[in-house]
mmCIF file of C-alpha atoms in Angstrom:
data_model
loop_
_atom_site.group_PDB
_atom_site.id
_atom_site.type_symbol
_atom_site.label_atom_id
_atom_site.label_comp_id
_atom_site.label_asym_id
_atom_site.label_seq_id
_atom_site.Cartn_x
_atom_site.Cartn_y
_atom_site.Cartn_z
ATOM 1 C CA UNK O 22 0.000 0.000 0.000
ATOM 2 C CA UNK O 23 1.465 3.348 -1.129
ATOM 3 C CA UNK O 24 0.564 6.397 1.022
ATOM 4 C CA UNK O 25 1.607 10.039 0.944
ATOM 5 C CA UNK O 26 0.620 13.103 2.919
ATOM 6 C CA UNK O 27 0.371 16.566 1.376
ATOM 7 C CA UNK O 28 -0.478 20.194 2.041
ATOM 8 C CA UNK O 29 -2.295 21.978 -0.789
ATOM 9 C CA UNK O 30 -2.479 25.786 -0.997
ATOM 10 C CA UNK O 31 -2.859 28.393 -3.731
ATOM 11 C CA UNK O 32 -3.238 32.108 -4.450
ATOM 12 C CA UNK O 33 -1.003 33.487 -1.718
ATOM 13 C CA UNK O 34 -0.368 36.677 -3.764
ATOM 14 C CA UNK O 35 2.621 37.772 -1.697
ATOM 15 C CA UNK O 36 3.372 41.501 -2.108
ATOM 16 C CA UNK O 37 -0.158 42.266 -3.352
ATOM 17 C CA UNK O 38 -0.587 46.083 -3.508
ATOM 18 C CA UNK O 39 -3.901 46.313 -1.558
ATOM 19 C CA UNK O 40 -4.654 49.606 -3.291
ATOM 20 C CA UNK O 41 -8.248 49.640 -1.983
ATOM 21 C CA UNK O 42 -6.914 50.310 1.529
ATOM 22 C CA UNK O 43 -5.326 53.616 0.519
ATOM 23 C CA UNK O 44 -1.675 54.538 0.196
ATOM 24 C CA UNK O 45 -1.509 56.936 3.149
ATOM 25 C CA UNK O 46 -2.948 54.767 5.928
ATOM 26 C CA UNK O 47 -0.146 52.228 6.260
ATOM 27 C CA UNK O 48 -2.750 49.472 6.141
ATOM 28 C CA UNK O 49 -1.636 48.178 2.740
ATOM 29 C CA UNK O 50 1.928 47.534 3.916
ATOM 30 C CA UNK O 51 0.596 45.929 7.083
ATOM 31 C CA UNK O 52 -1.564 43.596 5.012
ATOM 32 C CA UNK O 53 1.503 42.622 2.986
ATOM 33 C CA UNK O 54 3.192 41.674 6.258
ATOM 34 C CA UNK O 55 0.092 39.656 7.120
ATOM 35 C CA UNK O 56 0.550 37.652 3.916
ATOM 36 C CA UNK O 57 4.126 36.798 4.869
ATOM 37 C CA UNK O 58 3.042 35.714 8.338
ATOM 38 C CA UNK O 59 0.285 33.541 6.906
ATOM 39 C CA UNK O 60 2.736 31.959 4.481
ATOM 40 C CA UNK O 61 5.107 31.238 7.360
ATOM 41 C CA UNK O 62 2.198 29.706 9.280
ATOM 42 C CA UNK O 63 1.439 27.426 6.325
ATOM 43 C CA UNK O 64 5.016 26.205 6.178
ATOM 44 C CA UNK O 65 4.875 25.539 9.938
ATOM 45 C CA UNK O 66 1.753 23.440 9.377
ATOM 46 C CA UNK O 67 3.573 21.445 6.686
ATOM 47 C CA UNK O 68 6.401 20.842 9.141
ATOM 48 C CA UNK O 69 4.126 19.843 12.023
ATOM 49 C CA UNK O 70 2.025 17.566 9.814
ATOM 50 C CA UNK O 71 5.172 15.976 8.346
ATOM 51 C CA UNK O 72 3.812 16.507 4.840
ATOM 52 C CA UNK O 73 5.657 14.612 2.113
ATOM 53 C CA UNK O 74 4.553 17.153 -0.486
ATOM 54 C CA UNK O 75 3.602 20.828 -0.474
ATOM 55 C CA UNK O 76 1.464 21.652 -3.519
ATOM 56 C CA UNK O 77 1.301 25.358 -4.462
ATOM 57 C CA UNK O 78 -1.188 25.819 -7.310
ATOM 58 C CA UNK O 79 -0.219 29.211 -8.701
ATOM 59 C CA UNK O 80 -0.117 32.913 -7.809
ATOM 60 C CA UNK O 81 2.371 32.452 -4.981
ATOM 61 C CA UNK O 82 3.544 36.047 -5.451
ATOM 62 C CA UNK O 83 2.795 39.152 -7.540
ATOM 63 C CA UNK O 84 5.234 39.311 -10.446
ATOM 64 C CA UNK O 85 4.781 43.068 -10.983
ATOM 65 C CA UNK O 86 5.361 44.006 -7.332
ATOM 66 C CA UNK O 87 7.599 41.350 -5.783
ATOM 67 C CA UNK O 88 11.277 41.985 -5.118
ATOM 68 C CA UNK O 89 14.141 39.614 -4.483
ATOM 69 C CA UNK O 90 13.882 39.949 -0.688
ATOM 70 C CA UNK O 91 10.399 38.405 -0.742
ATOM 71 C CA UNK O 92 11.631 35.523 -2.889
ATOM 72 C CA UNK O 93 14.506 35.009 -0.442
ATOM 73 C CA UNK O 94 11.974 34.902 2.424
ATOM 74 C CA UNK O 95 9.908 32.297 0.565
ATOM 75 C CA UNK O 96 12.964 30.208 -0.190
ATOM 76 C CA UNK O 97 14.158 30.348 3.428
ATOM 77 C CA UNK O 98 10.796 28.941 4.524
ATOM 78 C CA UNK O 99 11.153 26.125 1.990
ATOM 79 C CA UNK O 100 14.606 25.302 3.347
ATOM 80 C CA UNK O 101 13.122 24.918 6.829
ATOM 81 C CA UNK O 102 11.178 21.838 5.675
ATOM 82 C CA UNK O 103 13.859 19.864 3.778
ATOM 83 C CA UNK O 104 11.927 16.604 4.219
ATOM 84 C CA UNK O 105 9.086 17.932 2.012
ATOM 85 C CA UNK O 106 9.064 18.190 -1.764
ATOM 86 C CA UNK O 107 7.753 21.635 -2.748
ATOM 87 C CA UNK O 108 5.845 21.707 -6.041
ATOM 88 C CA UNK O 109 4.938 25.082 -7.577
ATOM 89 C CA UNK O 110 3.123 25.984 -10.773
ATOM 90 C CA UNK O 111 3.156 29.585 -12.028
ATOM 91 C CA UNK O 112 -0.226 31.343 -12.138
ATOM 92 C CA UNK O 113 -1.482 34.291 -14.141
ATOM 93 C CA UNK O 114 -0.085 36.693 -11.502
ATOM 94 C CA UNK O 115 3.358 35.012 -11.368
ATOM 95 C CA UNK O 116 3.752 33.485 -14.847
ATOM 96 C CA UNK O 117 6.799 31.709 -16.228
ATOM 97 C CA UNK O 118 7.948 34.695 -18.316
ATOM 98 C CA UNK O 119 11.513 35.563 -19.296
ATOM 99 C CA UNK O 120 12.288 37.619 -16.172
ATOM 100 C CA UNK O 121 10.406 35.363 -13.767
ATOM 101 C CA UNK O 122 12.046 34.428 -10.470
ATOM 102 C CA UNK O 123 10.953 30.886 -11.277
ATOM 103 C CA UNK O 124 13.504 30.948 -14.106
ATOM 104 C CA UNK O 125 16.215 33.128 -12.599
ATOM 105 C CA UNK O 126 16.545 32.286 -8.921
ATOM 106 C CA UNK O 127 18.543 29.555 -7.189
ATOM 107 C CA UNK O 128 15.715 27.773 -5.389
ATOM 108 C CA UNK O 129 16.242 25.309 -2.567
ATOM 109 C CA UNK O 130 16.994 21.749 -3.686
ATOM 110 C CA UNK O 131 13.574 20.513 -2.465
ATOM 111 C CA UNK O 132 11.687 22.938 -4.769
ATOM 112 C CA UNK O 133 10.261 21.853 -8.128
ATOM 113 C CA UNK O 134 8.867 24.445 -10.567
ATOM 114 C CA UNK O 135 6.481 22.637 -12.895
ATOM 115 C CA UNK O 136 6.382 24.589 -16.145
ATOM 116 C CA UNK O 137 8.145 25.000 -19.450
ATOM 117 C CA UNK O 138 10.532 22.104 -19.983
ATOM 118 C CA UNK O 139 9.760 20.585 -16.581
ATOM 119 C CA UNK O 140 6.031 19.654 -16.482
ATOM 120 C CA UNK O 141 6.538 16.396 -14.557
ATOM 121 C CA UNK O 142 8.574 15.056 -11.634
ATOM 122 C CA UNK O 143 8.765 11.386 -10.643
ATOM 123 C CA UNK O 144 9.510 10.579 -6.989
ATOM 124 C CA UNK O 145 10.426 6.906 -7.046
ATOM 125 C CA UNK O 146 10.993 6.750 -3.288
ATOM 126 C CA UNK O 147 7.385 7.862 -2.704
ATOM 127 C CA UNK O 148 6.057 6.051 -5.773
ATOM 128 C CA UNK O 149 4.478 9.329 -6.803
ATOM 129 C CA UNK O 150 4.363 11.417 -9.991
ATOM 130 C CA UNK O 151 3.492 15.114 -9.901
ATOM 131 C CA UNK O 152 2.437 17.017 -13.037
ATOM 132 C CA UNK O 153 1.811 20.726 -13.539
ATOM 133 C CA UNK O 154 -0.098 23.023 -15.866
ATOM 134 C CA UNK O 155 0.991 26.556 -15.132
ATOM 135 C CA UNK O 156 1.019 29.894 -16.937
ATOM 136 C CA UNK O 157 3.705 30.847 -19.422
ATOM 137 C CA UNK O 158 2.207 34.323 -19.766
ATOM 138 C CA UNK O 159 -0.242 36.577 -17.928
ATOM 139 C CA UNK O 160 -3.107 35.135 -19.943
ATOM 140 C CA UNK O 161 -3.552 31.617 -21.225
ATOM 141 C CA UNK O 162 -6.670 30.684 -23.120
ATOM 142 C CA UNK O 163 -6.235 26.912 -23.302
ATOM 143 C CA UNK O 164 -5.198 24.422 -20.635
ATOM 144 C CA UNK O 165 -2.655 22.063 -22.196
ATOM 145 C CA UNK O 166 -4.058 18.955 -20.552
ATOM 146 C CA UNK O 167 -3.646 16.883 -23.687
ATOM 147 C CA UNK O 168 0.112 17.097 -23.128
ATOM 148 C CA UNK O 169 -0.290 15.250 -19.811
ATOM 149 C CA UNK O 170 0.406 11.514 -20.156
ATOM 150 C CA UNK O 171 0.804 9.229 -17.155
ATOM 151 C CA UNK O 172 4.321 7.837 -17.151
ATOM 152 C CA UNK O 173 3.816 5.623 -14.073
ATOM 153 C CA UNK O 174 0.192 4.487 -13.933
ATOM 154 C CA UNK O 175 0.759 2.289 -10.881
ATOM 155 C CA UNK O 176 2.182 5.251 -8.914
ATOM 156 C CA UNK O 177 0.164 7.914 -7.095
ATOM 157 C CA UNK O 178 -0.441 10.614 -9.709
ATOM 158 C CA UNK O 179 -1.109 14.258 -8.841
ATOM 159 C CA UNK O 180 -1.831 17.219 -11.125
ATOM 160 C CA UNK O 181 -1.426 20.889 -10.214
ATOM 161 C CA UNK O 182 -3.577 23.229 -12.304
ATOM 162 C CA UNK O 183 -4.114 26.977 -12.111
ATOM 163 C CA UNK O 184 -7.241 27.747 -14.083
ATOM 164 C CA UNK O 185 -10.974 27.901 -14.598
ATOM 165 C CA UNK O 186 -13.001 24.704 -14.197
ATOM 166 C CA UNK O 187 -16.650 24.171 -15.163
ATOM 167 C CA UNK O 188 -17.370 27.822 -15.941
ATOM 168 C CA UNK O 189 -18.995 29.519 -18.926
ATOM 169 C CA UNK O 190 -15.956 29.538 -21.186
ATOM 170 C CA UNK O 191 -17.692 31.866 -23.652
ATOM 171 C CA UNK O 192 -17.204 34.713 -21.194
ATOM 172 C CA UNK O 193 -13.955 36.439 -22.127
ATOM 173 C CA UNK O 194 -12.956 37.168 -18.518
ATOM 174 C CA UNK O 195 -12.967 33.464 -17.710
ATOM 175 C CA UNK O 196 -10.307 32.520 -20.248
ATOM 176 C CA UNK O 197 -7.632 31.446 -17.784
ATOM 177 C CA UNK O 198 -6.737 27.830 -18.538
ATOM 178 C CA UNK O 199 -10.427 26.886 -19.060
ATOM 179 C CA UNK O 200 -11.252 23.188 -18.751
ATOM 180 C CA UNK O 201 -14.108 20.927 -17.719
ATOM 181 C CA UNK O 202 -14.025 18.736 -14.610
ATOM 182 C CA UNK O 203 -15.031 15.634 -16.604
ATOM 183 C CA UNK O 204 -12.090 16.169 -18.942
ATOM 184 C CA UNK O 205 -9.773 16.467 -15.938
ATOM 185 C CA UNK O 206 -11.250 13.376 -14.305
ATOM 186 C CA UNK O 207 -10.488 11.427 -17.480
ATOM 187 C CA UNK O 208 -6.737 11.966 -17.083
ATOM 188 C CA UNK O 209 -6.442 9.155 -14.529
ATOM 189 C CA UNK O 210 -5.086 11.322 -11.711
ATOM 190 C CA UNK O 211 -5.441 10.430 -8.037
ATOM 191 C CA UNK O 212 -5.660 14.072 -6.977
ATOM 192 C CA UNK O 213 -5.986 17.398 -8.843
ATOM 193 C CA UNK O 214 -4.767 20.437 -6.900
ATOM 194 C CA UNK O 215 -6.559 23.468 -8.308
ATOM 195 C CA UNK O 216 -5.863 27.177 -7.885
ATOM 196 C CA UNK O 217 -7.071 30.504 -9.307
ATOM 197 C CA UNK O 218 -10.405 31.253 -7.614
ATOM 198 C CA UNK O 219 -10.068 32.597 -4.086
ATOM 199 C CA UNK O 220 -13.082 30.831 -2.609
ATOM 200 C CA UNK O 221 -12.811 27.259 -1.328
ATOM 201 C CA UNK O 222 -14.391 24.564 -3.531
ATOM 202 C CA UNK O 223 -14.556 20.934 -2.372
ATOM 203 C CA UNK O 224 -14.838 18.029 -4.820
ATOM 204 C CA UNK O 225 -15.419 20.079 -7.970
ATOM 205 C CA UNK O 226 -17.621 18.211 -10.425
ATOM 206 C CA UNK O 227 -18.323 15.410 -7.940
ATOM 207 C CA UNK O 228 -15.490 13.209 -9.220
ATOM 208 C CA UNK O 229 -13.883 12.824 -5.807
ATOM 209 C CA UNK O 230 -10.481 14.269 -6.734
ATOM 210 C CA UNK O 231 -10.585 18.000 -7.730
ATOM 211 C CA UNK O 232 -10.172 20.511 -4.892
ATOM 212 C CA UNK O 233 -9.512 24.260 -4.709
ATOM 213 C CA UNK O 234 -8.521 25.622 -1.271
ATOM 214 C CA UNK O 235 -8.975 29.278 -2.231
ATOM 215 C CA UNK O 236 -6.636 31.978 -0.935
ATOM 216 C CA UNK O 237 -5.083 31.241 2.494
ATOM 217 C CA UNK O 238 -5.539 34.888 3.463
ATOM 218 C CA UNK O 239 -8.548 36.918 2.211
ATOM 219 C CA UNK O 240 -7.530 39.703 -0.145
ATOM 220 C CA UNK O 241 -10.641 41.854 -0.554
ATOM 221 C CA UNK O 242 -14.229 42.546 0.395
ATOM 222 C CA UNK O 243 -15.430 39.940 -2.115
ATOM 223 C CA UNK O 244 -13.607 37.232 -0.119
ATOM 224 C CA UNK O 245 -15.603 36.912 3.088
ATOM 225 C CA UNK O 246 -15.689 33.635 5.029
ATOM 226 C CA UNK O 247 -13.101 31.030 5.997
ATOM 227 C CA UNK O 248 -9.726 30.905 4.271
ATOM 228 C CA UNK O 249 -7.058 28.253 4.577
ATOM 229 C CA UNK O 250 -5.330 25.193 3.127
ATOM 230 C CA UNK O 251 -5.984 21.498 2.667
ATOM 231 C CA UNK O 252 -4.202 18.736 4.521
ATOM 232 C CA UNK O 253 -4.687 15.505 2.615
ATOM 233 C CA UNK O 254 -3.437 11.965 2.265
ATOM 234 C CA UNK O 255 -3.638 9.520 -0.609
ATOM 235 C CA UNK O 256 -3.227 5.771 -0.315
ATOM 236 C CA UNK O 257 -3.249 3.366 -3.240
ATOM 237 C CA UNK O 258 -3.062 -0.423 -3.225
ATOM 238 C CA UNK O 259 -1.571 -2.777 -5.780
ATOM 239 C CA UNK O 260 -4.881 -3.057 -7.619
ATOM 240 C CA UNK O 261 -5.053 0.704 -8.135
ATOM 241 C CA UNK O 262 -7.765 1.348 -5.559
ATOM 242 C CA UNK O 263 -7.371 4.875 -4.222
ATOM 243 C CA UNK O 264 -8.366 6.369 -0.879
ATOM 244 C CA UNK O 265 -8.322 10.175 -0.545
ATOM 245 C CA UNK O 266 -8.674 11.764 2.880
ATOM 246 C CA UNK O 267 -9.095 15.550 3.048
ATOM 247 C CA UNK O 268 -9.345 18.132 5.825
ATOM 248 C CA UNK O 269 -9.392 21.938 5.753
ATOM 249 C CA UNK O 270 -7.221 24.059 8.015
ATOM 250 C CA UNK O 271 -8.067 27.752 8.543
ATOM 251 C CA UNK O 272 -5.059 30.069 8.216
ATOM 252 C CA UNK O 273 -6.505 33.549 7.608
ATOM 253 C CA UNK O 274 -5.199 36.223 9.971
ATOM 254 C CA UNK O 275 -7.730 38.888 8.950
ATOM 255 C CA UNK O 276 -11.319 38.751 7.763
ATOM 256 C CA UNK O 277 -13.497 40.934 5.548
ATOM 257 C CA UNK O 278 -17.145 41.750 6.181
ATOM 258 C CA UNK O 279 -19.717 43.655 4.127
ATOM 259 C CA UNK O 280 -22.534 45.045 6.260
ATOM 260 C CA UNK O 281 -25.748 46.948 5.595
ATOM 261 C CA UNK O 282 -26.699 49.008 8.652
ATOM 262 C CA UNK O 283 -30.212 50.452 8.813
ATOM 263 C CA UNK O 284 -30.188 53.768 10.682
ATOM 264 C CA UNK O 285 -33.921 54.502 10.452
ATOM 265 C CA UNK O 286 -35.168 55.965 13.732
ATOM 266 C CA UNK O 287 -31.800 57.355 14.787
ATOM 267 C CA UNK O 288 -31.921 60.918 16.110
ATOM 268 C CA UNK O 289 -28.182 61.448 16.668
ATOM 269 C CA UNK O 290 -24.881 60.449 15.144
ATOM 270 C CA UNK O 291 -24.070 58.649 18.419
ATOM 271 C CA UNK O 292 -27.052 56.371 17.811
ATOM 272 C CA UNK O 293 -25.789 55.674 14.293
ATOM 273 C CA UNK O 294 -22.402 54.787 15.783
ATOM 274 C CA UNK O 295 -24.119 52.377 18.192
ATOM 275 C CA UNK O 296 -25.886 50.669 15.274
ATOM 276 C CA UNK O 297 -22.573 50.208 13.460
ATOM 277 C CA UNK O 298 -20.890 48.933 16.633
ATOM 278 C CA UNK O 299 -23.629 46.310 17.115
ATOM 279 C CA UNK O 300 -23.237 45.180 13.497
ATOM 280 C CA UNK O 301 -19.464 44.848 13.921
ATOM 281 C CA UNK O 302 -19.908 42.724 17.042
ATOM 282 C CA UNK O 303 -22.230 40.435 15.100
ATOM 283 C CA UNK O 304 -19.809 39.964 12.183
ATOM 284 C CA UNK O 305 -16.579 38.908 13.857
ATOM 285 C CA UNK O 306 -16.455 35.490 12.151
ATOM 286 C CA UNK O 307 -14.694 33.947 15.140
ATOM 287 C CA UNK O 308 -11.941 36.597 15.094
ATOM 288 C CA UNK O 309 -11.303 39.653 17.197
ATOM 289 C CA UNK O 310 -12.734 42.960 15.985
ATOM 290 C CA UNK O 311 -9.222 44.381 15.508
ATOM 291 C CA UNK O 312 -8.592 41.740 12.825
ATOM 292 C CA UNK O 313 -11.605 42.807 10.776
ATOM 293 C CA UNK O 314 -11.893 44.909 7.631
ATOM 294 C CA UNK O 315 -15.432 46.259 7.354
ATOM 295 C CA UNK O 316 -17.308 47.829 4.463
ATOM 296 C CA UNK O 317 -20.380 49.454 6.001
ATOM 297 C CA UNK O 318 -23.290 50.731 3.898
ATOM 298 C CA UNK O 319 -25.717 52.929 5.812
ATOM 299 C CA UNK O 320 -29.300 52.439 4.679
ATOM 300 C CA UNK O 321 -32.764 53.488 5.746
ATOM 301 C CA UNK O 322 -34.181 56.960 6.335
ATOM 302 C CA UNK O 323 -32.306 59.813 7.990
ATOM 303 C CA UNK O 324 -34.437 62.081 10.126
ATOM 304 C CA UNK O 325 -34.443 65.835 9.367
ATOM 305 C CA UNK O 326 -31.519 67.489 11.096
ATOM 306 C CA UNK O 327 -29.429 64.314 11.336
ATOM 307 C CA UNK O 328 -26.105 64.992 9.640
ATOM 308 C CA UNK O 329 -24.126 61.872 8.799
ATOM 309 C CA UNK O 330 -20.392 62.539 8.600
ATOM 310 C CA UNK O 331 -18.875 59.281 7.315
ATOM 311 C CA UNK O 332 -15.315 60.483 7.951
ATOM 312 C CA UNK O 333 -16.083 61.267 11.587
ATOM 313 C CA UNK O 334 -17.916 57.950 12.026
ATOM 314 C CA UNK O 335 -14.964 56.074 10.573
ATOM 315 C CA UNK O 336 -12.573 57.770 12.988
ATOM 316 C CA UNK O 337 -14.669 56.463 15.903
ATOM 317 C CA UNK O 338 -13.612 52.934 14.943
ATOM 318 C CA UNK O 339 -9.942 53.511 14.094
ATOM 319 C CA UNK O 340 -8.758 51.878 17.333
ATOM 320 C CA UNK O 341 -11.487 49.240 17.385
ATOM 321 C CA UNK O 342 -11.100 47.549 13.966
ATOM 322 C CA UNK O 343 -8.257 47.088 11.490
ATOM 323 C CA UNK O 344 -9.979 48.975 8.676
ATOM 324 C CA UNK O 345 -13.404 50.455 8.022
ATOM 325 C CA UNK O 346 -15.011 52.169 5.071
ATOM 326 C CA UNK O 347 -18.471 53.713 5.463
ATOM 327 C CA UNK O 348 -20.792 54.606 2.605
ATOM 328 C CA UNK O 349 -23.944 56.655 3.166
ATOM 329 C CA UNK O 350 -26.842 55.293 1.118
ATOM 330 C CA UNK O 351 -29.568 56.689 3.355
ATOM 331 C CA UNK O 352 -32.511 58.692 2.096
ATOM 332 C CA UNK O 353 -34.116 61.668 3.861
ATOM 333 C CA UNK O 354 -37.119 60.733 5.998
ATOM 334 C CA UNK O 355 -39.756 62.677 4.058
ATOM 335 C CA UNK O 356 -43.503 62.891 4.741
ATOM 336 C CA UNK O 357 -44.730 62.071 1.231
ATOM 337 C CA UNK O 358 -48.396 62.210 2.208
ATOM 338 C CA UNK O 359 -47.917 65.829 3.234
ATOM 339 C CA UNK O 360 -45.814 66.605 0.155
ATOM 340 C CA UNK O 361 -48.506 65.194 -2.181
ATOM 341 C CA UNK O 362 -51.015 67.637 -0.699
ATOM 342 C CA UNK O 363 -48.795 70.643 -1.427
ATOM 343 C CA UNK O 364 -50.179 72.955 -4.170
ATOM 344 C CA UNK O 365 -46.795 73.751 -5.733
ATOM 345 C CA UNK O 366 -44.289 71.943 -7.955
ATOM 346 C CA UNK O 367 -43.143 69.554 -5.207
ATOM 347 C CA UNK O 368 -46.696 68.299 -4.703
ATOM 348 C CA UNK O 369 -47.318 67.906 -8.436
ATOM 349 C CA UNK O 370 -44.052 66.010 -8.924
ATOM 350 C CA UNK O 371 -44.756 63.658 -5.982
ATOM 351 C CA UNK O 372 -48.314 62.933 -7.196
ATOM 352 C CA UNK O 373 -47.082 62.094 -10.712
ATOM 353 C CA UNK O 374 -44.407 59.702 -9.408
ATOM 354 C CA UNK O 375 -46.847 57.903 -7.094
ATOM 355 C CA UNK O 376 -49.357 57.548 -9.938
ATOM 356 C CA UNK O 377 -46.693 55.802 -12.013
ATOM 357 C CA UNK O 378 -45.698 53.609 -9.069
ATOM 358 C CA UNK O 379 -49.308 52.483 -8.650
ATOM 359 C CA UNK O 380 -49.484 51.445 -12.310
ATOM 360 C CA UNK O 381 -46.461 49.118 -12.263
ATOM 361 C CA UNK O 382 -46.092 45.736 -10.574
ATOM 362 C CA UNK O 383 -42.381 45.543 -11.350
ATOM 363 C CA UNK O 384 -40.603 45.874 -7.995
ATOM 364 C CA UNK O 385 -37.357 47.026 -9.587
ATOM 365 C CA UNK O 386 -39.220 49.714 -11.527
ATOM 366 C CA UNK O 387 -40.940 50.841 -8.326
ATOM 367 C CA UNK O 388 -37.580 51.161 -6.584
ATOM 368 C CA UNK O 389 -36.215 53.265 -9.439
ATOM 369 C CA UNK O 390 -39.261 55.534 -9.323
ATOM 370 C CA UNK O 391 -38.899 55.950 -5.564
ATOM 371 C CA UNK O 392 -35.235 56.837 -5.992
ATOM 372 C CA UNK O 393 -36.139 59.387 -8.659
ATOM 373 C CA UNK O 394 -38.675 60.869 -6.251
ATOM 374 C CA UNK O 395 -35.977 61.467 -3.625
ATOM 375 C CA UNK O 396 -33.606 62.950 -6.200
ATOM 376 C CA UNK O 397 -36.354 65.160 -7.591
ATOM 377 C CA UNK O 398 -37.345 66.529 -4.179
ATOM 378 C CA UNK O 399 -33.667 67.143 -3.366
ATOM 379 C CA UNK O 400 -33.204 69.015 -6.632
ATOM 380 C CA UNK O 401 -36.296 71.139 -6.041
ATOM 381 C CA UNK O 402 -35.242 71.955 -2.473
ATOM 382 C CA UNK O 403 -31.538 72.625 -2.950
ATOM 383 C CA UNK O 404 -31.100 73.211 -6.671
ATOM 384 C CA UNK O 405 -28.674 70.268 -7.006
ATOM 385 C CA UNK O 406 -28.473 66.487 -6.632
ATOM 386 C CA UNK O 407 -25.590 64.624 -4.987
ATOM 387 C CA UNK O 408 -25.275 61.066 -6.337
ATOM 388 C CA UNK O 409 -22.571 58.704 -5.021
#
């Protein structure tokens, strides 16, 4: 019975710019340090778990931002686990181009870059073959899976792939090594280590062998939820029967949360702050509040006289959370019944809008009409409209 243990991760994106956090806050550079710490944590897990293989399925670093010191840091971490074979495929953010560090750096002896002239490595001592389909450029519109041929069918066979699986390949933005899960399953692999999408996906296609761990550390507000790596083992008997055992290990240091906060009924900015604070406490995702990055959208109706200063509100949380951005999408709390009874232009405009709202059953159309009503009243009252 052949058996190996592996750690599978992808999409580390070391040295990512984090431009959405602003250049003058220092938060972007701190998040880059977070990525290093998470990567170090992953290598510690590989050491503790005594993994035979570490599978890194693309986008380990950002080609356009990464310097040699980061590569040296990565390589030092690889040297700390000499017992493990490190397998890396280049992704669309760190492709195997002419000036790539994958081509031009003296990597540790336990590191294997699977791309170009080296798409396959055979480990006879572990009776394992590892194959890779990486990126040779920043965009690759066809996964070269037809070039993959099993050289040792009785060994444990693993494929690393950075790409798009079971998506609508007609969409131009999905053309990153597009391939179907059934086509992958037909290759005869015992495990397929996927990367590219930052959300975790277990058993893609239901074939029992294609897994995507997502990014080990969340990178933006579209990446809420758990983030981590897989710890897996594969055993295979002499008759070719395979047993795959998988577990997920959370590694994310920070977490992102998108929150809608309804401020209807609030009389003061302090009450608005309390509403936001309650929402933050309810969205900690098992972490401390100081580890959270929050995108707060204020909704509902603001009472007359209530001035919402998003910059001041944000400053109230600067020592409570890692990062917060507040957007004001509230509407003024207007008495439309009273406005409709007015004899002037405001009353006429409100009556016309409500007549149109009564004639449509389309909820989206009703929402647009209501929004136009608020904008129209604002324009009539102040002579201008502020639209975010």
